[in-house]
Amino acid sequence: MVHYLFFREIFESSYSLKKCSVDRHHVICESPLLQAAKENNIPAIRKLLIDGTCDIYQRGATGETALHVAALYNSVEAAVALMEAAPELVLFLCFTGQTALHIAAVNQNIALVKALLKRGANICTAQATGHFFRRSSQNLLYFGEHVLSFAACVGNEEIVQLLIENGADIRAQDYLGNTVLHILVLQPNKTFACHMYSLILSYDRNKEGPGSLELIPNNEGLTPFKLAGVEGNTVMFQYLMQKRKHNLWSFGPLTTVLYDLTEIDSWAEDQSFLELIVSTKKREARQILDLTPVKELVSLKWNMYGRPYFCFLALFYVLYMVCFTMCCVYRPLKARTGNKTSSRDNTIYVQKMLQESYITYEDELRLVGELITVIGAVVILILEIPDILRVGAAKYFGQTILGGPFHIIVITYACMILVTMVMRLTSTTGEVVPMSFALVLGWCNVMYFARGFQMLGPFTIMIQKMIFGDLMRFCWLMAVVILGFASAFYIIFQTENPENLGQFYNYPMSLFTTFELFLTIIDGPANYDVDLPFMYSVVYFSFAVIATLLMLNLLIAMMGDTHWRVAHERDELWRAQVVATTVMLERKLPRCLWPRSGICGREYGLGDRWYLRVEDRVDPNKHKMMRYTEAFKAHDRDNCDKGPEKLEIDSNILYKKELPALSLSRNTSRMNSHSGWEILRRNTFHSIHGEVNHAMEEEVYDV
């Protein structure tokens, strides 16, 4: 199956995958040379070449030569015979750039790799550019384009060393700008990826300089370290951090370590590592926020500068909104002088003209508040617009952690303030409309500052998810139901006397009344002093069952499910909110108000890089537990080698969820203690090897 996959790069051709697979099989079977290369039939190959009955350069349905087929099926002797007969076959490409060396590297055929390199195989410029080798959700693997990245991704150390020693470029980048280190970060097998990462980096001659292989960004501006954070690769992140740390001293269980903050600290980074983590859609990335030294760095920034500034900003905003509200409450009004044109007209005050609005001392006080309000709206736009241009509107408004909906609210609020100002200056009537919107939006934005508190922060995310998730989907269903039943109610009362119709005397009022009925704000609004049409009772009964009994409870259930999902992530969501808020404040405030966190490396002779000093206590019990686990590794590995039937029996016994009856006898207590240690041992062993551990479902009563 793996062999077949590497000819699927013909996705770019006009053939479908199924047709090309069949064509390739038929061509190989019908071509004696390709069939001989597949079966490693050396006499047949030599006979065909001597007779001259076939073309040694012939290609199959997907553009493969006989050498590609030999490499695909690990026919080393056939490949050597073909290369001796036609050395230029080594440089022949498949349909989209794949060479025999690519195939040999993926198959980990060291003998064939050596034979190809000996005969001048192209290492540096050969690139597999087919759709199958590109990074996408449809493809099951991503190995890059170059031979070196192919070999590194399959984890063959000998082939990687052989390629580098023969001139492979460790700095080569694919169409995404990814180097081999970027590609290793994206591999699912994280253990060998870390090993290969270290091996390839050992060949970098400029490890510590500005041109280091680790500092080469891809097309998105991400280095391998930042890419590990964006992808939520905690194993690679911890591995890279262990390489960057410097032990200062140890005293018993206490250890002091300096962690390199290069690429982590957002103080001097245009594309902050912390901002990348909280803005990615992968939940695994947020787990990095709980790892050293990110956890300590965020805690230091938040407690020293972030929390005080954020609380001051929240207080300042509330006072600002109080000022704006007072200006609205005491807006310039005068008594109405004209006559009423309708009995339903209830207006007694109207808006003053601009010349009449600022005469008295109270008007001048209100003018000061209005100037503060307008200046605040302009400042909001000045602070928000650059971030929109820098991040992009979709990402800026779409990320819940970054406060996306609140950015929409505050920008709309500022625009409403400016619209109100223009209407006031031009004496245009109707300023109450933008003013009302501004009041609602401005006070709703106060919820944004709840993210500064651990108890309230996750609830703002719940509200956002319910509004933009559950409620938006529910509104479509609600609109359909209201439209249908409102039309039915209007048709039923269409032939009745308009003076006795209650709330259904016209179609717009029928829509509004049905909306009120849907939300159970009012009861059936028909006029019961007269005879009602029979169909009204039928329609009203069905509406009550569908709208009130079914759909409202559906909305409650949907919101309950959202609450349950967010509640399970509340701690990590709040940490992400704190990081996003800290980075936002750090970008907005002047440098004099937010000094750089950490210690300059010059104090310890480590250059100009900045470090964070972390003191840690090593728990000796943890090491004892690890040694205890190591002692049983061989036994557990032997169990994995058992036959299927025996393994199935053992697993049934191993994961049986039958709790023993409680007893106070010494023997029973000793058995329970042994059972508890057995569960802990299995749990630790399986978590080390990344296996699913059903023993987690068992409860430990005695240890």
XYZ file of C-alpha atoms in Angstrom:
703
model
C 0.000 0.000 0.000
C 2.825 2.409 0.870
C 4.513 1.599 -2.433
C 1.407 2.416 -4.389
C 0.870 5.737 -2.641
C 3.927 7.341 -4.145
C 2.608 7.057 -7.652
C -0.581 8.879 -6.675
C 1.078 12.190 -7.468
C -0.584 11.946 -10.872
C -3.549 13.719 -9.256
C -2.530 16.653 -11.424
C -3.129 14.665 -14.583
C -6.485 14.366 -16.316
C -6.954 10.745 -15.228
C -8.894 9.785 -12.156
C -7.051 7.890 -9.426
C -8.918 4.656 -10.050
C -8.360 4.697 -13.799
C -4.640 5.504 -13.465
C -4.148 2.694 -10.945
C -5.682 0.208 -13.361
C -3.709 1.636 -16.285
C -0.427 1.409 -14.369
C -1.099 -2.202 -13.433
C -1.934 -3.095 -17.052
C 1.135 -1.288 -18.414
C 3.464 -3.076 -16.002
C 1.896 -6.426 -16.843
C 1.975 -5.760 -20.582
C 5.514 -4.338 -20.600
C 8.129 -7.111 -20.249
C 10.782 -4.654 -19.047
C 8.615 -3.136 -16.305
C 7.425 -6.581 -15.256
C 11.007 -7.844 -15.054
C 12.008 -4.767 -12.991
C 9.123 -5.427 -10.627
C 10.031 -9.111 -10.157
C 13.814 -8.405 -9.920
C 14.361 -10.739 -12.894
C 17.941 -9.932 -13.926
C 18.247 -12.491 -16.783
C 15.043 -11.219 -18.355
C 16.238 -7.613 -18.145
C 19.594 -8.422 -19.748
C 17.923 -10.467 -22.475
C 15.518 -7.633 -23.298
C 18.349 -5.120 -23.421
C 20.549 -7.337 -25.621
C 17.738 -8.212 -28.030
C 16.778 -4.561 -28.357
C 13.103 -5.539 -28.470
C 12.065 -2.916 -25.915
C 12.855 0.695 -25.121
C 14.760 1.041 -21.840
C 13.350 4.575 -21.474
C 9.720 3.553 -21.776
C 7.299 4.884 -19.157
C 4.221 3.548 -17.441
C 0.801 5.120 -17.030
C 1.968 7.468 -14.279
C 5.251 8.431 -15.928
C 7.415 5.870 -14.114
C 10.432 4.275 -15.750
C 11.702 0.762 -15.146
C 14.109 2.205 -12.554
C 11.181 3.736 -10.640
C 9.403 0.384 -10.668
C 12.512 -1.406 -9.428
C 12.914 1.135 -6.604
C 9.244 0.851 -5.745
C 9.427 -2.922 -5.283
C 12.937 -2.930 -3.695
C 14.465 -4.740 -6.659
C 18.045 -3.653 -6.004
C 19.762 -5.949 -8.513
C 17.338 -4.943 -11.263
C 17.902 -1.275 -10.501
C 21.686 -1.705 -10.693
C 21.391 -3.535 -14.011
C 19.213 -0.792 -15.452
C 21.564 1.963 -14.262
C 24.550 0.172 -15.759
C 22.747 -0.092 -19.090
C 21.443 3.493 -19.044
C 23.104 5.723 -16.377
C 20.901 8.682 -17.313
C 17.880 6.846 -15.876
C 19.056 8.034 -12.460
C 18.023 11.578 -13.361
C 14.657 10.695 -14.891
C 11.619 12.096 -13.092
C 8.111 10.841 -12.659
C 5.178 12.938 -13.786
C 5.623 15.548 -11.020
C 9.282 15.394 -10.048
C 9.603 12.221 -7.987
C 12.857 10.352 -8.577
C 13.978 6.828 -7.803
C 16.009 8.288 -4.935
C 12.813 9.595 -3.305
C 11.287 6.118 -3.469
C 14.410 4.368 -2.172
C 14.643 6.804 0.758
C 11.029 6.247 1.758
C 11.436 2.465 1.450
C 14.580 2.801 3.623
C 16.511 0.745 1.092
C 20.050 1.735 2.049
C 21.711 -0.423 -0.590
C 19.695 1.154 -3.375
C 20.313 4.661 -2.003
C 24.061 4.038 -2.065
C 23.863 2.665 -5.590
C 21.901 5.693 -6.811
C 24.264 8.163 -5.139
C 27.275 6.338 -6.558
C 25.852 6.793 -10.050
C 25.169 10.508 -9.699
C 21.594 10.740 -8.442
C 20.445 14.332 -8.043
C 20.103 15.194 -4.341
C 19.723 18.963 -4.234
C 17.370 19.910 -7.071
C 15.090 16.860 -7.284
C 11.690 17.895 -5.898
C 8.481 15.867 -5.687
C 5.878 18.535 -6.405
C 2.714 16.486 -6.913
C -0.507 17.145 -5.049
C -0.022 13.965 -3.056
C 3.121 15.405 -1.463
C 1.543 18.710 -0.525
C 0.215 19.550 2.885
C -3.572 19.361 2.922
C -6.406 17.838 4.907
C -6.980 15.248 2.155
C -3.434 13.848 2.268
C -2.389 11.386 4.933
C 1.263 12.413 4.968
C 3.461 15.402 4.307
C 7.146 14.707 3.631
C 8.035 17.909 1.813
C 9.637 17.844 -1.610
C 13.334 17.046 -1.187
C 14.969 13.658 -0.725
C 16.501 14.659 2.615
C 13.118 15.490 4.131
C 11.727 12.171 2.817
C 14.494 10.254 4.569
C 14.167 12.291 7.769
C 10.413 11.772 7.950
C 10.718 7.981 7.782
C 13.326 8.150 10.554
C 16.278 6.416 8.900
C 19.383 7.917 10.485
C 21.865 6.176 8.212
C 20.213 7.414 5.002
C 19.993 10.960 6.387
C 23.708 10.988 7.212
C 24.511 9.478 3.825
C 22.541 12.143 1.965
C 24.046 15.045 3.922
C 27.573 13.734 3.457
C 26.890 13.534 -0.289
C 25.857 17.176 -0.526
C 22.176 17.346 0.419
C 21.184 20.909 1.349
C 19.829 20.995 4.896
C 18.488 24.519 4.248
C 16.383 23.569 1.234
C 12.757 24.776 1.387
C 9.616 23.457 -0.289
C 6.730 25.380 -1.837
C 5.518 26.435 1.641
C 8.975 27.611 2.627
C 9.325 24.732 5.093
C 12.780 23.358 5.796
C 13.354 19.803 6.909
C 13.059 20.992 10.538
C 9.606 22.463 9.869
C 8.524 19.202 8.269
C 9.770 17.153 11.233
C 7.679 19.298 13.575
C 4.580 18.282 11.589
C 5.212 14.526 11.782
C 2.865 12.421 13.947
C 5.680 10.265 15.358
C 7.152 12.863 17.688
C 9.812 10.666 19.273
C 11.891 9.965 16.178
C 11.116 13.499 14.909
C 12.976 14.940 17.894
C 15.887 12.556 17.266
C 16.069 13.492 13.577
C 15.793 17.175 14.477
C 18.870 16.904 16.674
C 20.756 14.878 14.078
C 20.150 17.334 11.227
C 20.876 20.323 13.439
C 24.266 18.823 14.314
C 25.283 19.376 10.678
C 24.444 23.088 10.832
C 27.704 25.034 10.826
C 26.048 28.233 12.045
C 24.019 27.002 15.015
C 24.325 30.074 17.215
C 24.525 32.790 14.564
C 21.701 34.793 12.965
C 21.718 32.435 9.982
C 20.994 29.359 12.052
C 18.882 26.640 10.469
C 16.455 26.897 13.400
C 15.800 30.582 12.649
C 14.815 30.160 8.984
C 11.116 31.122 8.668
C 8.655 29.599 6.242
C 6.288 31.558 4.014
C 4.063 32.323 7.002
C 6.982 33.716 8.991
C 7.097 30.726 11.349
C 10.338 29.155 12.529
C 10.277 25.471 13.539
C 9.909 26.533 17.181
C 6.902 28.747 16.478
C 5.403 26.091 14.225
C 5.592 23.605 17.107
C 3.549 26.035 19.179
C 0.960 26.675 16.476
C 0.511 22.929 15.872
C 0.324 22.165 19.590
C 3.314 19.807 19.408
C 4.071 19.738 23.125
C 6.700 16.993 22.778
C 8.764 18.977 20.290
C 8.266 22.181 22.293
C 9.574 20.587 25.498
C 12.452 19.007 23.601
C 13.497 22.368 22.142
C 13.165 24.080 25.515
C 15.418 21.470 27.131
C 18.053 22.327 24.533
C 17.764 26.035 25.311
C 17.925 25.927 29.100
C 21.011 26.544 31.262
C 21.301 25.086 34.756
C 22.618 27.650 37.228
C 22.884 25.646 40.420
C 21.308 22.807 42.342
C 20.898 22.344 46.062
C 19.334 19.059 47.038
C 15.907 18.874 45.390
C 16.022 22.566 44.367
C 17.245 23.541 40.907
C 17.575 26.984 39.324
C 17.373 27.095 35.531
C 17.679 29.868 32.942
C 15.304 29.454 29.997
C 16.032 31.230 26.730
C 13.115 33.544 25.869
C 14.094 33.985 22.223
C 10.945 33.728 20.073
C 8.800 33.272 23.213
C 8.689 36.716 24.782
C 6.282 39.012 22.964
C 8.179 42.155 24.028
C 10.430 42.311 20.956
C 8.553 40.034 18.539
C 6.323 41.253 15.727
C 4.785 37.794 15.422
C 4.621 36.738 19.039
C 4.842 33.077 20.016
C 2.245 33.687 22.724
C -0.122 35.375 20.296
C 0.273 32.545 17.814
C -0.683 29.985 20.459
C -3.883 31.726 21.548
C -4.944 32.527 17.983
C -4.566 28.999 16.582
C -7.660 26.833 16.244
C -5.977 23.725 17.648
C -6.852 23.012 21.233
C -3.568 21.155 21.799
C -1.681 24.428 21.388
C -3.291 25.853 24.526
C -1.693 23.066 26.556
C 1.679 24.741 25.963
C 0.491 27.648 28.118
C 0.729 25.323 31.118
C 4.328 24.280 30.384
C 7.578 25.750 31.670
C 8.720 28.481 30.964
C 5.616 29.833 29.196
C 3.511 29.405 32.312
C 6.007 31.281 34.493
C 6.534 34.035 31.916
C 2.814 34.700 31.505
C 2.297 34.650 35.268
C 5.119 37.155 35.750
C 3.823 39.530 33.077
C 0.213 39.302 34.220
C 0.819 39.753 37.945
C 3.376 42.561 37.609
C 1.871 44.637 34.804
C -1.096 43.014 33.090
C -3.573 42.761 35.979
C -3.018 46.295 37.389
C -3.207 47.958 33.978
C -6.232 45.901 32.961
C -8.129 46.746 36.157
C -7.294 50.430 35.689
C -8.485 50.245 32.083
C -11.753 48.597 33.190
C -12.371 51.299 35.809
C -11.541 54.058 33.323
C -13.925 52.561 30.738
C -16.810 52.318 33.239
C -16.324 55.988 34.201
C -16.211 56.872 30.516
C -19.506 55.060 29.897
C -21.084 56.798 32.901
C -20.041 60.116 31.386
C -21.554 59.191 28.012
C -24.769 57.946 29.640
C -25.195 61.211 31.550
C -24.736 63.156 28.325
C -27.498 61.101 26.730
C -29.857 61.402 29.685
C -29.515 65.192 29.743
C -29.435 65.689 25.970
C -30.883 69.014 24.703
C -34.666 68.777 24.350
C -37.438 71.378 24.142
C -41.203 71.297 24.360
C -43.070 70.490 21.187
C -44.834 73.509 19.643
C -46.612 71.989 16.621
C -50.046 70.353 16.603
C -50.583 66.613 16.667
C -51.490 65.095 13.323
C -52.610 61.712 14.694
C -54.379 60.507 17.795
C -51.640 57.919 18.254
C -48.890 60.574 18.324
C -47.618 60.835 21.909
C -44.561 63.096 21.431
C -44.226 66.090 23.804
C -40.483 66.906 23.435
C -38.297 67.352 20.358
C -34.576 67.740 19.757
C -33.110 71.269 20.013
C -31.264 72.897 17.158
C -27.458 73.241 17.434
C -27.711 76.978 18.224
C -30.052 76.257 21.154
C -28.127 73.302 22.609
C -25.194 75.037 24.332
C -26.407 78.153 26.130
C -26.710 77.505 29.876
C -24.055 76.382 32.380
C -25.539 72.883 32.405
C -25.184 72.798 28.621
C -21.496 73.657 28.929
C -20.957 70.849 31.439
C -22.685 68.463 29.061
C -20.465 69.752 26.247
C -17.366 68.725 28.234
C -18.785 65.223 28.645
C -19.658 65.041 24.942
C -16.123 66.082 23.971
C -14.722 63.361 26.244
C -17.072 60.851 24.604
C -16.063 61.834 21.062
C -12.352 61.829 21.898
C -12.750 58.379 23.442
C -14.448 57.094 20.287
C -11.645 58.460 18.098
C -9.005 56.858 20.359
C -10.814 53.505 20.122
C -10.704 53.611 16.326
C -7.041 54.668 16.333
C -6.151 51.684 18.539
C -8.321 49.118 16.738
C -7.724 49.874 13.051
C -3.932 49.151 13.031
C -4.545 45.753 14.627
C -7.162 44.924 11.995
C -4.696 45.760 9.237
C -1.887 43.812 10.935
C -3.777 40.631 11.813
C -6.508 40.614 9.183
C -10.228 41.213 9.646
C -11.253 37.540 9.533
C -8.789 36.471 12.218
C -9.198 39.627 14.331
C -12.980 39.428 14.546
C -13.312 35.643 14.354
C -11.134 34.532 17.276
C -13.140 34.181 20.491
C -10.028 34.065 22.684
C -8.781 37.351 21.202
C -12.149 38.946 21.996
C -13.320 39.038 18.384
C -17.029 39.845 18.977
C -16.089 42.549 21.475
C -13.893 44.214 18.876
C -16.929 44.382 16.592
C -18.989 45.853 19.435
C -16.493 48.551 20.414
C -15.793 49.591 16.801
C -19.527 49.821 16.065
C -19.962 51.822 19.263
C -17.286 54.312 18.192
C -18.906 54.690 14.762
C -22.310 55.341 16.363
C -20.764 58.081 18.507
C -19.335 59.771 15.431
C -22.661 59.463 13.591
C -24.435 61.042 16.585
C -21.908 63.891 16.577
C -22.468 64.573 12.879
C -26.254 64.588 13.356
C -25.921 66.978 16.296
C -23.686 69.363 14.335
C -26.031 69.366 11.338
C -29.183 69.624 13.509
C -30.520 66.463 11.874
C -33.454 64.872 13.651
C -33.260 61.240 14.708
C -30.034 61.263 16.714
C -31.792 59.026 19.224
C -31.274 56.035 16.886
C -27.426 55.923 16.848
C -27.375 57.159 20.438
C -29.519 54.216 21.597
C -27.332 51.733 19.728
C -24.214 53.304 21.223
C -25.586 53.011 24.774
C -26.435 49.339 24.360
C -23.145 48.433 22.672
C -21.014 50.506 25.022
C -22.401 48.928 28.165
C -22.353 45.415 26.660
C -18.636 45.896 26.012
C -18.100 46.031 29.786
C -18.352 42.217 29.677
C -15.000 42.217 27.858
C -13.278 43.153 31.107
C -14.652 40.032 32.808
C -11.750 38.134 31.216
C -9.478 39.592 33.867
C -11.146 37.402 36.506
C -10.854 33.627 36.560
C -14.429 33.127 37.733
C -16.022 35.374 35.069
C -13.667 35.009 32.096
C -14.926 31.636 30.784
C -18.537 32.822 31.059
C -17.939 35.511 28.444
C -16.730 32.779 26.089
C -19.870 30.758 26.867
C -22.036 33.753 25.989
C -20.156 34.309 22.730
C -20.411 30.666 21.718
C -24.117 30.542 22.573
C -24.895 33.721 20.630
C -22.813 32.993 17.541
C -23.308 29.231 17.622
C -26.514 27.986 19.205
C -28.604 31.133 18.889
C -27.648 31.858 15.276
C -28.662 28.350 14.197
C -31.834 28.569 16.254
C -32.819 31.924 14.736
C -33.104 30.383 11.281
C -35.566 27.804 12.565
C -37.416 30.429 14.571
C -37.746 32.721 11.539
C -39.296 29.934 9.466
C -41.812 29.041 12.186
C -42.760 32.665 12.856
C -43.173 33.450 9.177
C -45.406 30.436 8.617
C -47.681 30.869 11.630
C -47.884 34.672 11.343
C -49.115 34.290 7.789
C -51.653 31.700 8.936
C -52.961 33.966 11.721
C -53.285 36.911 9.347
C -55.182 34.828 6.768
C -57.561 33.492 9.443
C -58.522 36.999 10.618
C -58.433 38.586 7.148
C -62.212 38.356 6.700
C -63.054 39.608 10.199
C -63.911 43.142 11.357
C -60.602 45.058 11.762
C -61.860 46.767 14.922
C -62.204 43.420 16.759
C -59.052 41.627 15.525
C -56.866 42.178 18.580
C -53.209 42.029 17.554
C -53.654 40.615 14.030
C -55.166 43.625 12.250
C -52.306 43.864 9.691
C -49.484 41.653 8.469
C -46.492 43.422 10.136
C -48.343 43.405 13.469
C -49.104 39.714 12.984
C -45.381 39.002 12.608
C -44.519 40.944 15.756
C -47.325 39.351 17.768
C -46.289 35.860 16.675
C -42.715 36.649 17.736
C -43.989 37.640 21.187
C -46.043 34.448 21.345
C -42.965 32.405 20.382
C -41.001 33.788 23.328
C -44.047 33.388 25.641
C -44.006 37.122 26.367
C -47.787 37.334 25.881
C -50.704 34.922 25.850
C -53.057 34.387 22.939
C -53.907 37.998 21.920
C -57.186 37.332 20.116
C -60.383 39.199 21.068
C -62.379 36.653 23.059
C -65.411 38.943 23.356
C -66.447 37.910 19.842
C -66.704 34.569 18.074
C -63.303 33.430 16.828
C -62.717 31.313 13.714
C -62.369 27.631 14.427
C -59.010 27.449 12.637
C -57.549 29.940 15.096
C -57.778 27.352 17.889
C -56.246 24.650 15.724
C -53.341 26.816 14.525
C -52.739 28.301 17.973
C -52.611 24.818 19.548
C -50.073 23.527 17.027
C -48.032 26.721 17.397
C -47.925 26.340 21.175
C -46.696 22.742 20.895
C -44.043 23.418 18.243
C -42.753 26.779 19.430
C -43.055 26.739 23.207
C -42.858 23.062 24.046
C -40.413 21.835 21.418
C -38.203 24.601 20.059
C -37.551 26.582 23.238
C -36.542 23.410 25.049
C -34.321 22.547 22.090
C -32.556 25.899 22.507
C -32.110 25.266 26.218
C -30.627 21.826 25.508
C -28.230 23.271 22.910
C -27.050 25.950 25.337
C -26.651 23.363 28.061
C -24.410 21.299 25.801
C -22.297 24.376 25.002
C -22.004 25.184 28.700
C -20.869 21.636 29.436
C -18.174 21.736 26.721
C -16.819 25.126 27.752
C -16.898 24.216 31.455
C -14.482 21.352 30.796
C -12.028 23.790 29.235
C -12.561 26.729 31.574
C -9.047 26.711 33.085
C -7.166 26.583 29.810
C -9.579 29.063 28.227
C -8.934 31.525 31.017
C -5.169 31.095 30.649
C -5.546 31.789 26.938
C -7.602 34.905 27.717
C -4.929 36.120 30.115
C -2.218 35.608 27.483
C -4.237 37.406 24.810
C -4.953 40.310 27.180
C -1.318 40.510 28.277
C -0.039 40.619 24.694
C -2.656 43.246 23.794
C -1.651 45.507 26.676
C 2.030 44.998 25.942
C 1.499 46.182 22.366
C -0.664 49.168 23.283
C 1.289 50.596 26.211
C 4.541 52.567 25.855
C 7.781 50.726 26.624
C 8.421 52.950 29.626
C 5.276 51.577 31.300
C 6.060 47.929 30.503
C 9.726 46.953 31.042
C 11.049 43.776 29.484
C 10.609 40.633 31.588
C 13.507 38.330 32.399
C 17.266 38.674 32.779
C 19.735 39.798 30.145
C 22.208 37.052 29.269
C 25.180 39.413 29.664
C 24.860 39.078 33.429
C 25.776 35.401 33.089
C 28.038 35.614 30.058
C 25.355 34.273 27.709
C 25.310 37.114 25.176
C 22.485 39.502 24.409
C 19.627 37.031 24.665
C 17.093 37.343 27.454
C 16.387 34.552 29.904
C 13.815 33.702 32.554
C 15.063 32.265 35.818
C 12.875 29.467 37.135
C 13.343 27.632 40.408
C 12.031 24.106 40.477
C 11.803 21.415 43.105
C 12.605 17.910 41.913
C 10.278 15.355 43.484
C 12.262 12.210 44.391
C 9.058 10.150 44.531
C 8.547 10.785 40.841
C 11.929 9.289 40.018
C 11.182 6.319 42.232
C 7.965 5.777 40.331
C 9.837 5.980 37.023
C 12.372 3.387 38.199
C 9.494 1.207 39.350
C 7.965 1.499 35.891
C 11.262 0.704 34.169
C 11.508 -2.518 36.142
C 8.316 -3.813 34.538
C 8.956 -2.656 30.969
C 10.339 -5.976 29.807
C 7.392 -7.859 31.298
C 4.830 -5.592 29.624
C 6.609 -5.794 26.277
C 6.508 -9.564 26.480
C 2.742 -9.325 26.990
C 2.484 -7.264 23.804
C 4.199 -10.078 21.873
C 1.620 -12.703 22.859
C -0.731 -14.251 20.349
C -4.096 -12.629 19.599
C -6.128 -15.100 21.613
C -3.882 -14.933 24.662
C -3.686 -11.146 24.466
C -7.457 -10.875 24.270
C -7.858 -13.006 27.388
C -5.240 -11.015 29.293
C -6.757 -7.687 28.289
C -10.147 -8.794 29.540
C -8.608 -9.648 32.888
C -6.423 -6.554 32.908
C -9.203 -4.050 32.318
C -11.997 -5.737 34.212
C -13.941 -3.069 36.118
C -15.018 -5.258 39.005
C -14.332 -3.594 42.345
C -13.516 -5.896 45.282
C -15.675 -5.793 48.329
C -14.288 -3.624 51.126
C -12.765 -5.501 54.048
C -10.801 -4.634 57.171
C -8.652 -7.780 57.193
C -4.905 -7.445 56.717
C -4.775 -9.854 53.785
C -7.523 -8.038 51.881
C -5.870 -4.696 52.539
C -2.584 -6.030 51.196
C -4.331 -7.324 48.074
C -6.023 -3.962 47.524
C -2.694 -2.178 47.905
C -1.076 -4.485 45.358
C -4.001 -3.907 42.968
C -3.646 -0.131 43.339
C 0.083 -0.224 42.563
C -0.636 -2.459 39.577
C -3.089 0.098 38.168
C -0.662 2.977 38.696
C 2.181 1.020 37.126
C 0.157 0.206 33.998
C -1.117 3.783 33.777
C 2.391 5.270 33.916
C 3.847 2.747 31.492
C 1.138 3.259 28.865
C 1.250 7.040 29.142
C 5.019 6.964 28.564
C 4.559 4.958 25.371
C 1.577 7.019 24.194
C -0.901 4.134 24.364
C -4.580 4.222 25.273
C -4.829 3.063 28.877
C -8.161 1.631 29.941
C -6.846 1.334 33.462
C -7.596 5.041 33.785
C -11.211 4.014 34.137
C -10.445 2.036 37.288
C -10.523 3.631 40.688
C -7.662 3.235 43.162
C -8.825 2.858 46.725
C -5.539 1.779 48.302
C -1.950 2.512 47.390
